[in-house]
Coordinates of C-alpha atoms and ligand atoms in Angstrom, one line a residue:
Chain D
X96 CA 17.4 -3.6 -24.1
X97 CA 13.7 -3.9 -23.4
X98 CA 12.3 -4.9 -26.8
X99 CA 12.0 -8.6 -26.0
X100 CA 10.2 -8.2 -22.7
X101 CA 6.6 -9.2 -22.5
X102 CA 4.1 -6.3 -22.6
X103 CA 2.6 -7.0 -19.2
X104 CA 5.8 -7.5 -17.3
X105 CA 6.9 -5.5 -14.3
X106 CA 10.3 -4.1 -15.0
X107 CA 12.9 -2.6 -12.7
X108 CA 15.7 -0.6 -14.5
X109 CA 18.7 0.2 -12.3
X110 CA 22.2 1.5 -12.6
X111 CA 24.7 -1.5 -12.5
X112 CA 25.7 -0.7 -8.9
X113 CA 26.0 -3.1 -5.9
X114 CA 24.0 -0.8 -3.6
X115 CA 20.9 -1.4 -5.8
X116 CA 20.8 -5.2 -5.6
X117 CA 18.7 -4.9 -2.4
X118 CA 16.0 -2.9 -4.4
X119 CA 15.8 -5.7 -6.9
X120 CA 15.4 -8.3 -4.2
X121 CA 12.6 -6.3 -2.4
X122 CA 10.8 -5.9 -5.7
X123 CA 10.8 -9.6 -6.5
X124 CA 10.0 -10.5 -2.9
X125 CA 7.0 -8.1 -2.7
X126 CA 5.6 -9.4 -6.0
X127 CA 6.2 -13.1 -5.1
X128 CA 4.8 -12.8 -1.6
X129 CA 1.6 -10.8 -2.5
X130 CA 0.8 -12.7 -5.7
X131 CA 1.9 -16.3 -5.4
X132 CA 1.6 -19.2 -3.0
X133 CA 5.2 -19.8 -2.0
X134 CA 6.6 -21.1 1.3
X135 CA 9.0 -18.8 3.2
X136 CA 11.8 -21.0 2.2
X137 CA 11.1 -20.9 -1.5
X138 CA 10.7 -17.1 -1.3
X139 CA 14.2 -16.9 0.3
X140 CA 15.5 -19.1 -2.5
X141 CA 14.1 -16.8 -5.2
X142 CA 15.4 -13.7 -3.5
X143 CA 18.9 -15.2 -3.3
X144 CA 18.8 -16.3 -6.9
X145 CA 17.9 -12.7 -7.9
X146 CA 20.7 -11.4 -5.8
X147 CA 23.2 -13.7 -7.6
X148 CA 21.9 -12.9 -11.0
X149 CA 22.1 -9.1 -10.3
X150 CA 25.6 -9.5 -8.9
X151 CA 26.8 -11.3 -12.0
X152 CA 25.0 -8.7 -14.2
X153 CA 26.8 -5.8 -12.4
X154 CA 30.1 -7.7 -12.6
X155 CA 29.7 -8.2 -16.3
X156 CA 30.5 -4.5 -16.9
X157 CA 34.1 -3.3 -17.1
X158 CA 35.1 -0.3 -15.0
X159 CA 35.1 2.1 -18.0
X160 CA 31.6 1.4 -19.3
X161 CA 29.4 4.5 -19.6
X162 CA 26.1 4.3 -17.8
X163 CA 25.9 0.5 -17.3
X164 CA 22.4 -0.7 -16.5
X165 CA 20.7 -3.9 -15.3
X166 CA 17.0 -4.8 -16.0
X167 CA 15.1 -7.0 -13.7
X168 CA 11.7 -8.2 -14.9
X169 CA 8.9 -10.1 -13.5
X170 CA 6.4 -12.1 -15.5
X171 CA 3.8 -14.6 -14.4
X172 CA 1.1 -17.0 -15.5
X173 CA -1.2 -19.4 -13.7
X174 CA 1.5 -22.0 -13.0
X175 CA 4.8 -20.2 -12.8
X176 CA 6.7 -16.9 -12.4
X177 CA 9.7 -15.9 -14.4
X178 CA 12.3 -13.3 -13.3
X179 CA 14.7 -12.2 -16.0
X180 CA 17.9 -10.2 -15.3
X181 CA 19.5 -8.5 -18.3
X182 CA 22.8 -6.8 -18.8
X183 CA 24.7 -5.5 -21.8
X184 CA 28.1 -6.6 -20.4
X185 CA 30.9 -8.8 -21.6
X186 CA 28.6 -11.8 -22.4
X187 CA 28.4 -15.3 -20.9
X188 CA 27.9 -18.7 -22.2
X189 CA 27.6 -21.3 -19.5
X190 CA 28.4 -24.1 -22.0
X191 CA 31.8 -22.5 -22.6
X192 CA 32.4 -21.6 -19.0
X193 CA 35.5 -23.2 -17.4
X194 CA 34.7 -24.9 -14.2
X195 CA 37.0 -23.6 -11.4
X196 CA 37.4 -24.3 -7.7
X197 CA 37.1 -20.9 -6.3
X198 CA 34.4 -19.2 -8.5
X199 CA 31.3 -20.5 -10.0
X200 CA 29.2 -20.4 -6.8
X201 CA 26.7 -17.9 -8.1
X202 CA 25.7 -19.7 -11.2
X203 CA 25.6 -23.0 -9.4
X204 CA 23.3 -21.5 -6.7
X205 CA 20.9 -20.1 -9.3
X206 CA 20.7 -23.5 -10.9
X207 CA 19.9 -25.2 -7.6
X208 CA 17.6 -22.5 -6.2
X209 CA 15.1 -22.1 -9.0
X210 CA 13.1 -24.7 -10.9
X211 CA 14.5 -23.7 -14.2
X212 CA 17.4 -21.3 -15.2
X213 CA 18.8 -20.5 -18.6
X214 CA 21.3 -18.0 -20.0
X215 CA 20.6 -16.3 -23.3
X216 CA 23.1 -14.2 -25.2
X217 CA 22.0 -10.6 -25.6
X218 CA 24.3 -9.2 -28.2
X219 CA 25.8 -7.6 -26.3
X220 CA 25.3 -9.0 -22.8
X221 CA 23.3 -11.7 -21.2
X222 CA 19.8 -12.4 -20.0
X223 CA 19.4 -15.1 -17.3
X224 CA 15.8 -16.4 -17.1
X225 CA 14.8 -18.0 -13.8
X226 CA 11.4 -19.6 -13.2
X227 CA 9.7 -21.0 -10.3
X228 CA 6.6 -23.2 -10.4
X229 CA 3.9 -21.9 -8.0
X230 CA 0.2 -21.2 -8.1
X231 CA -1.3 -17.7 -7.8
X232 CA -2.4 -16.6 -4.3
X233 CA -6.0 -17.5 -3.5
X234 CA -6.5 -14.3 -1.6
X235 CA -3.6 -11.9 -2.0
X236 CA -2.1 -10.8 1.3
X237 CA 0.3 -8.2 2.4
Chain M
X231 CA 24.3 -4.8 7.3
X232 CA 26.1 -4.1 10.5
X233 CA 29.1 -5.7 12.2
X234 CA 29.7 -5.5 15.9
X235 CA 33.1 -6.7 17.3
X236 CA 32.9 -8.2 20.7
X237 CA 36.3 -8.9 22.3
X238 CA 36.2 -12.3 24.0
X239 CA 39.6 -12.1 25.8
X240 CA 43.0 -13.0 24.6
X241 CA 43.3 -13.1 20.8
X242 CA 39.6 -14.0 20.4
X243 CA 36.9 -11.9 19.0
X244 CA 33.2 -12.4 18.2
X245 CA 31.8 -10.6 15.1
X246 CA 28.1 -10.2 15.3
X247 CA 26.8 -9.6 11.8
X248 CA 23.2 -8.6 11.1
X249 CA 21.2 -7.6 8.1
X250 CA 21.9 -8.5 4.5
X251 CA 25.4 -9.7 3.4
X252 CA 25.6 -9.3 -0.3
X253 CA 27.8 -7.8 -3.0
X254 CA 27.3 -4.3 -1.5
X255 CA 27.8 -4.9 2.2
X256 CA 30.2 -7.9 2.2
X257 CA 33.3 -5.6 1.6
X258 CA 32.6 -4.0 5.0
X259 CA 32.9 -7.5 6.6
X260 CA 36.0 -8.2 4.6
X261 CA 37.7 -5.0 5.9
X262 CA 36.7 -5.8 9.4
X263 CA 38.2 -9.4 9.2
X264 CA 41.4 -8.1 7.5
X265 CA 41.9 -5.5 10.3
X266 CA 41.4 -7.9 13.1
X267 CA 43.8 -10.5 11.7
X268 CA 46.4 -7.8 11.0
X269 CA 46.3 -6.6 14.6
X270 CA 46.8 -10.2 15.8
X271 CA 43.3 -11.4 16.5
X272 CA 43.6 -15.0 15.4
X273 CA 40.5 -16.6 16.9
X274 CA 37.4 -15.2 15.3
X275 CA 33.8 -16.3 15.7
X276 CA 31.4 -14.9 13.1
X277 CA 27.9 -14.9 14.5
X278 CA 25.5 -15.1 11.5
X279 CA 22.3 -15.6 13.5
X280 CA 21.1 -12.1 12.7
X281 CA 21.8 -12.3 9.0
X282 CA 18.7 -12.1 6.8
X283 CA 20.4 -12.9 3.5
X284 CA 23.8 -14.3 2.7
X285 CA 24.8 -14.6 -0.9
X286 CA 27.9 -16.0 -2.7
X287 CA 29.8 -12.8 -2.3
X288 CA 29.2 -13.0 1.4
X289 CA 30.3 -16.6 1.4
X290 CA 33.4 -15.6 -0.6
X291 CA 34.4 -13.0 2.1
X292 CA 33.9 -15.7 4.9
X293 CA 36.1 -18.2 3.0
X294 CA 38.7 -15.5 2.3
X295 CA 38.8 -14.6 6.0
X296 CA 39.3 -18.3 6.9
X297 CA 42.2 -18.6 4.4
X298 CA 43.8 -15.4 5.7
X299 CA 43.6 -16.4 9.4
X300 CA 44.9 -19.9 8.7
X301 CA 48.0 -18.6 7.0
X302 CA 48.7 -17.1 10.5
X303 CA 47.8 -20.4 12.1
X304 CA 44.6 -19.0 13.5
X305 CA 41.0 -20.2 13.3
X306 CA 37.7 -18.9 12.2
X307 CA 34.3 -20.5 13.2
X308 CA 30.7 -19.7 12.2
X309 CA 27.7 -19.5 14.4
X310 CA 24.4 -20.2 12.7
X311 CA 21.1 -21.9 13.6
X312 CA 19.0 -20.7 10.8
X313 CA 17.7 -23.5 8.5
X314 CA 18.0 -21.3 5.3
X315 CA 21.7 -20.6 5.9
X316 CA 22.5 -24.1 7.0
X317 CA 20.9 -25.3 3.8
X318 CA 23.0 -22.9 1.8
X319 CA 26.2 -24.1 3.6
X320 CA 25.4 -27.6 2.6
X321 CA 24.6 -26.8 -1.1
X322 CA 27.8 -24.8 -1.4
X323 CA 29.8 -27.4 0.7
X324 CA 31.0 -24.5 2.8
X325 CA 30.1 -26.7 5.8
X326 CA 33.0 -29.0 4.8
X327 CA 35.6 -26.2 5.3
X328 CA 34.1 -24.3 8.3
X329 CA 33.2 -25.4 11.8
X330 CA 29.6 -24.3 12.2
X331 CA 28.1 -24.0 15.7
X332 CA 24.5 -23.1 16.7
X333 CA 25.5 -20.8 19.5
X334 CA 28.3 -18.3 20.2
X335 CA 29.0 -20.2 23.5
X336 CA 29.6 -23.5 21.8
X337 CA 31.9 -21.7 19.2
X338 CA 34.0 -19.8 21.8
X339 CA 34.3 -23.0 24.0
X340 CA 35.6 -25.0 21.0
X341 CA 38.0 -22.1 20.1
X342 CA 39.4 -22.1 23.6
X343 CA 40.5 -25.7 23.1
X344 CA 42.5 -25.1 19.9
Chain W
X38 CA 7.5 7.6 -21.9
X39 CA 11.1 7.3 -20.6
X40 CA 13.0 9.8 -22.7
X41 CA 12.9 12.7 -20.2
X42 CA 14.1 10.6 -17.2
X43 CA 17.7 11.2 -15.9
X44 CA 20.2 8.6 -17.0
X45 CA 21.1 7.4 -13.5
X46 CA 17.6 7.1 -12.2
X47 CA 16.1 3.9 -10.9
X48 CA 12.9 3.1 -12.8
X49 CA 10.0 0.8 -12.1
X50 CA 7.7 0.2 -15.0
X51 CA 4.4 -1.5 -14.1
X52 CA 1.1 -2.3 -15.7
X53 CA -1.5 0.2 -14.4
X54 CA -3.1 -2.2 -12.0
X55 CA -4.1 -1.6 -8.3
X56 CA -2.4 -4.8 -7.3
X57 CA 1.0 -3.3 -8.2
X58 CA 0.9 -0.2 -6.1
X59 CA 2.4 -2.1 -3.2
X60 CA 5.4 -2.9 -5.4
X61 CA 6.0 0.8 -6.1
X62 CA 5.8 1.5 -2.4
X63 CA 8.3 -1.1 -1.4
X64 CA 10.8 0.0 -4.1
X65 CA 10.7 3.6 -2.9
X66 CA 10.8 2.5 0.7
X67 CA 13.8 0.3 0.2
X68 CA 15.7 3.0 -1.7
X69 CA 14.8 5.7 0.9
X70 CA 15.6 3.6 3.9
X71 CA 18.9 2.2 2.7
X72 CA 20.2 5.4 1.0
X73 CA 18.9 8.4 2.9
X74 CA 18.7 9.7 6.5
X75 CA 14.9 9.8 7.0
X76 CA 12.9 9.5 10.2
X77 CA 10.4 6.6 10.2
X78 CA 7.6 9.2 10.0
X79 CA 9.0 10.9 6.9
X80 CA 9.5 7.5 5.3
X81 CA 5.9 6.7 5.9
X82 CA 4.9 10.0 4.4
X83 CA 6.9 9.4 1.3
X84 CA 5.4 5.9 0.9
X85 CA 1.9 7.3 1.2
X86 CA 2.6 10.0 -1.3
X87 CA 3.9 7.4 -3.8
X88 CA 0.8 5.3 -3.1
X89 CA -1.5 8.3 -3.9
X90 CA 0.4 9.2 -7.0
X91 CA 0.2 5.7 -8.3
X92 CA -3.5 5.4 -7.6
X93 CA -4.1 8.6 -9.5
X94 CA -1.9 7.4 -12.4
X95 CA -3.8 4.1 -12.6
X96 CA -7.2 5.9 -12.4
X97 CA -6.1 8.2 -15.2
X98 CA -6.7 5.5 -17.7
X99 CA -10.1 4.7 -19.1
X100 CA -11.3 1.1 -19.0
X101 CA -10.6 0.5 -22.7
X102 CA -7.0 1.5 -22.9
X103 CA -4.7 -1.1 -24.4
X104 CA -1.7 -2.0 -22.1
X105 CA -1.8 1.1 -19.9
X106 CA 1.5 1.5 -17.8
X107 CA 2.8 3.6 -15.0
X108 CA 6.4 4.5 -14.4
X109 CA 7.9 5.2 -11.0
X110 CA 11.3 6.7 -11.0
X111 CA 13.8 7.5 -8.2
X112 CA 16.5 10.1 -8.5
X113 CA 18.8 11.5 -5.8
X114 CA 21.5 14.0 -5.1
X115 CA 23.3 15.1 -1.9
X116 CA 20.4 17.2 -0.6
X117 CA 17.2 15.6 -1.9
X118 CA 15.4 12.7 -3.5
X119 CA 12.8 13.0 -6.2
X120 CA 10.2 10.4 -7.1
X121 CA 8.3 10.8 -10.3
X122 CA 5.1 8.9 -11.2
X123 CA 4.3 9.1 -14.9
X124 CA 1.2 8.0 -16.8
X125 CA -0.1 8.4 -20.3
X126 CA -3.7 8.8 -19.2
X127 CA -6.3 11.5 -19.6
X128 CA -4.1 14.3 -18.3
X129 CA -4.4 16.6 -15.3
X130 CA -3.8 20.2 -14.7
X131 CA -4.1 21.0 -11.0
X132 CA -4.6 24.7 -11.8
X133 CA -7.8 23.8 -13.7
X134 CA -9.0 21.3 -11.2
X135 CA -12.4 22.0 -9.7
X136 CA -12.3 21.8 -5.9
X137 CA -14.9 19.4 -4.7
X138 CA -16.0 18.3 -1.2
X139 CA -15.8 14.5 -1.7
X140 CA -12.7 14.0 -3.8
X141 CA -9.4 15.7 -4.0
X142 CA -7.9 14.0 -1.0
X143 CA -5.0 12.3 -2.8
X144 CA -3.7 15.4 -4.5
X145 CA -4.0 17.3 -1.2
X146 CA -2.2 14.6 0.7
X147 CA 0.7 14.5 -1.8
X148 CA 1.1 18.3 -1.4
X149 CA 1.2 18.1 2.4
X150 CA 3.3 14.9 2.7
X151 CA 6.3 15.9 0.6
X152 CA 8.5 19.0 0.5
X153 CA 7.7 19.8 -3.1
X154 CA 5.2 18.5 -5.5
X155 CA 4.4 19.5 -9.1
X156 CA 2.3 18.1 -11.9
X157 CA 3.6 18.3 -15.5
X158 CA 1.6 17.6 -18.6
X159 CA 2.9 14.6 -20.5
X160 CA 1.2 14.8 -23.9
X161 CA -0.6 12.6 -23.2
X162 CA -0.7 12.0 -19.6
X163 CA 0.9 13.4 -16.5
X164 CA 4.0 13.3 -14.5
X165 CA 3.9 14.2 -10.8
X166 CA 7.3 15.0 -9.3
X167 CA 7.6 14.7 -5.6
X168 CA 10.7 15.6 -3.7
X169 CA 11.9 15.4 -0.1
X170 CA 14.9 17.2 1.4
X171 CA 17.1 14.7 3.2
X172 CA 20.8 13.9 3.4
X173 CA 22.4 10.7 2.2
X174 CA 23.0 8.0 4.8
X175 CA 26.3 8.2 6.5
X176 CA 26.6 4.4 6.7
X177 CA 24.0 2.7 4.6
X178 CA 22.0 0.2 6.5
X179 CA 19.6 -2.5 5.7
Chain T
X227 CA -4.7 -6.8 4.0
X228 CA -7.1 -9.0 6.1
X229 CA -10.4 -8.3 7.8
X230 CA -11.6 -10.3 10.7
X231 CA -15.2 -9.8 11.8
X232 CA -15.8 -10.3 15.6
X233 CA -19.4 -10.3 16.7
X234 CA -19.8 -8.2 19.8
X235 CA -23.3 -9.1 20.6
X236 CA -26.6 -7.6 19.4
X237 CA -26.2 -5.6 16.3
X238 CA -22.6 -4.7 17.0
X239 CA -19.5 -6.0 15.2
X240 CA -15.8 -5.3 15.4
X241 CA -13.8 -5.3 12.2
X242 CA -10.2 -6.0 12.9
X243 CA -8.2 -4.8 9.8
X244 CA -4.5 -5.5 9.4
X245 CA -2.0 -4.9 6.6
X246 CA -2.1 -2.3 3.9
X247 CA -5.4 -0.6 3.1
X248 CA -5.0 0.9 -0.4
X249 CA -6.6 1.1 -3.8
X250 CA -6.1 -2.7 -4.2
X251 CA -7.3 -3.9 -0.9
X252 CA -9.9 -1.3 0.2
X253 CA -12.6 -2.8 -2.0
X254 CA -12.6 -5.9 0.2
X255 CA -13.2 -3.8 3.3
X256 CA -16.0 -2.0 1.4
X257 CA -17.7 -5.3 0.5
X258 CA -17.4 -6.4 4.1
X259 CA -19.0 -3.2 5.4
X260 CA -21.8 -3.3 2.8
X261 CA -22.6 -6.9 3.8
X262 CA -22.7 -6.2 7.5
X263 CA -25.0 -3.2 7.1
X264 CA -27.3 -5.0 4.7
X265 CA -27.7 -7.9 7.2
X266 CA -28.6 -5.3 9.9
X267 CA -25.3 -4.8 11.8
X268 CA -25.7 -1.2 12.6
X269 CA -23.0 -0.7 15.2
X270 CA -19.6 -1.2 13.7
X271 CA -16.2 -0.6 15.2
X272 CA -13.3 -0.7 12.7
X273 CA -10.0 -1.5 14.5
X274 CA -7.2 0.0 12.5
X275 CA -4.4 -0.7 15.0
X276 CA -3.0 -3.4 12.8
X277 CA -3.0 -1.3 9.7
X278 CA 0.5 -0.5 8.2
X279 CA -0.7 1.8 5.5
X280 CA -3.9 3.7 5.0
X281 CA -4.3 5.9 1.9
X282 CA -7.1 8.1 0.5
X283 CA -8.9 5.2 -1.1
X284 CA -9.0 3.4 2.3
X285 CA -10.3 6.6 3.9
X286 CA -12.9 6.9 1.2
X287 CA -14.1 3.4 2.0
X288 CA -14.4 4.3 5.7
X289 CA -16.3 7.5 5.0
X290 CA -18.5 5.6 2.6
X291 CA -19.2 3.0 5.3
X292 CA -20.1 5.8 7.8
X293 CA -22.5 7.4 5.4
X294 CA -24.2 4.1 4.6
X295 CA -24.6 3.1 8.2
X296 CA -26.0 6.5 9.1
X297 CA -28.7 6.3 6.5
X298 CA -29.8 3.4 8.6
X299 CA -29.5 5.3 11.8
X300 CA -26.5 3.2 12.9
X301 CA -23.0 4.2 13.9
X302 CA -19.4 3.5 12.9
X303 CA -16.4 4.2 15.1
X304 CA -12.7 3.9 14.5
X305 CA -10.0 2.5 16.8
X306 CA -6.5 3.8 16.3
X307 CA -3.6 4.6 18.5
X308 CA -1.0 5.0 15.8
X309 CA 0.6 8.4 15.5
X310 CA 1.0 8.2 11.7
X311 CA -2.7 7.4 11.2
X312 CA -3.9 9.9 13.8
X313 CA -1.8 12.5 11.9
X314 CA -3.5 11.5 8.6
X315 CA -7.0 11.8 10.2
X316 CA -6.1 15.3 11.3
X317 CA -4.7 16.4 7.9
X318 CA -7.7 15.0 6.1
X319 CA -10.1 16.3 8.8
X320 CA -11.5 12.7 9.0
X321 CA -11.3 13.1 12.8
X322 CA -14.1 15.7 12.6
X323 CA -16.6 13.2 11.1
X324 CA -15.6 10.0 13.0
X325 CA -15.3 9.1 16.6
X326 CA -11.8 7.8 17.0
X327 CA -10.9 5.7 20.1
X328 CA -7.6 4.3 21.2
X329 CA -8.8 0.9 22.2
X330 CA -11.6 -1.5 21.0
X331 CA -13.0 -1.5 24.6
X332 CA -13.4 2.3 24.7
X333 CA -15.1 2.2 21.3
X334 CA -17.6 -0.6 22.1
X335 CA -18.4 1.0 25.5
X336 CA -19.2 4.2 23.7
X337 CA -21.3 2.4 21.1
X338 CA -23.3 0.7 23.7
X339 CA -24.5 4.0 25.0
X340 CA -25.8 5.2 21.6
Ligands
LIG172 N1 25.7 -12.1 -16.7 C1 27.0 -12.5 -16.9 N2 27.8 -11.8 -17.7 C2 29.1 -12.2 -17.9 N3 29.7 -13.2 -17.3 C3 28.9 -13.9 -16.4 C4 27.6 -13.6 -16.1 N4 27.1 -14.5 -15.2 C5 28.1 -15.3 -14.9 N5 29.2 -15.0 -15.6 C6 30.5 -15.7 -15.6 O1 30.4 -16.8 -14.9 C7 31.4 -16.9 -13.9 C8 30.9 -17.6 -12.7 O2 30.0 -16.8 -12.0 P1 29.5 -17.2 -10.6 O3 29.1 -18.5 -10.6 O4 28.6 -16.1 -10.1 O5 30.8 -17.1 -9.7 P2 31.9 -15.9 -9.6 O6 31.3 -14.6 -10.0 O7 32.2 -16.0 -8.1 O8 33.0 -16.3 -10.4 C9 31.8 -15.5 -13.6 O9 33.1 -15.3 -13.2 C10 31.6 -14.8 -14.9 O10 32.8 -14.9 -15.7
LIG173 N1 -2.3 11.6 -12.9 C1 -3.6 12.1 -13.1 N2 -4.2 12.0 -14.3 C2 -5.4 12.5 -14.5 N3 -6.1 13.1 -13.5 C3 -5.6 13.2 -12.3 C4 -4.3 12.7 -12.0 N4 -4.0 13.0 -10.7 C5 -5.2 13.6 -10.2 N5 -6.1 13.7 -11.1 C6 -7.4 14.4 -11.1 O1 -7.5 15.0 -9.8 C7 -8.7 14.6 -9.1 C8 -8.4 14.6 -7.6 O2 -7.6 13.5 -7.3 P1 -7.4 13.0 -5.8 O3 -7.0 14.2 -5.0 O4 -6.5 11.9 -5.8 O5 -8.8 12.6 -5.4 P2 -9.9 11.6 -6.0 O6 -9.1 10.7 -6.9 O7 -10.5 10.9 -4.8 O8 -10.8 12.5 -6.8 C9 -9.0 13.2 -9.7 O9 -10.4 13.0 -9.6 C10 -8.5 13.3 -11.1 O10 -9.5 13.9 -11.9

């Protein structure tokens, strides 16, 4: 599940449980706010996108899966940060997704909130990669 | 996330929500809405000004609450003055199905006229 | 490095870099404050112990180590939580440690701040296990 | 973590530290102390009331600063009224080597008498 992650990434590995989505959010929020120049609004956008991606990853598992897990990783370079959320659930191909009236809010939000979002098949499962263009902090603050 | 129910007289109640409304906490708000409607509270104001994060699951619970209350010919309004949430309501077009007020007073006054 | 961790743990995997200690603290702080009944003071104590353990883990690596990493894991049951900080650095046996006047503050603080602390050899490296007795939250808050 | 240097007249300065003082941020405070001492500021008050976390690396930098300034026959005092930090000073016996005041005023007044 972790083989394809870059060697210098920060990785959070959680049980696929709704009570842990807040932990994923604070991790990303701490990294983003101490390491990158981001407005409060863009920081909120990133947090919400992470929340949506984790919710979908958790929901990708059926009720009878043994020890389902979700990985949230952070990777950065000079121009951008990338957050990946990986599950080994039922799989998702956005190109095949049927547009519906009621659902589909989470995926749509992710696409709007970050600068780039793509879904990769994981065999099994899915990785959603979300990136935001932003410079590094000049002086890191906390 | 916490939900405080403030009775506003008659069949009206104000739900003061604070904290983070996500896949983990939204079910508690859903239960609260279901209970209020089932006991006949058909004018509900949900005050979101203390909410720090609202995600699609939270929005789903609000929309579900609205649908439920409308089948009983009641009404549900939102209170929110936060830019981040107002932006979210716009993106998701939730502002086209809800009445959104900046203050609880404005919302309850509008409710009283329905 | 992760084999001996319990299956339902939350795990944070970071590069051994001082700038990432704050991320370890916020992870533990978020988990502790949303899931356990802990006073603000005990929460601060736990955060500080995690900080000390991560600092020691980072310092356990020499300057020429390739891709040094630190794992911070969280595990809980009804009565207590355990945070483990694992490195693959130069190794540490507190029984063999020479008491000095200037240093030794971090290890001493960990021992005082948490209810139980022990250091296990990792072959290579060290895992420090720190536990705090505290009940689960009645209603989880955030 | 941020450090603001406030000149208090003569060879005295107040360093207002806020945020988290740990292995990552403490070197910035060390640099600041070294610079002040090397330019002849020999009465330094470090205001820790805005500090949210102080770990052993941060304490090490404060102790190092004290040693450095004392070799120049100067003095360094701490300002702190936070219970959590005062407890830490006691555990680590740092309170036996530093003068700790609750307010900047008390610290600068004491400094003026040395
Ligand atoms: N990681 C994923 N794994 C499997 N299916 C996914 C994943 N992410 C999204 N989906 C699918 O896309 C659909 C739309 O998701 P979303 O936009 O979050 O709205 P909702 O979950 O409310 O339907 C989901 O119902 C789900 O079938
Ligand atoms: N994880 C570890 N790996 C290797 N050595 C360690 C580890 N933790 C502690 N030590 C050793 O214990 C000593 C005391 O650590 P500490 O109490 O934090 O004070 P200091 O780091 O200031 O010396 C360190 O100098 C180090 O040699």
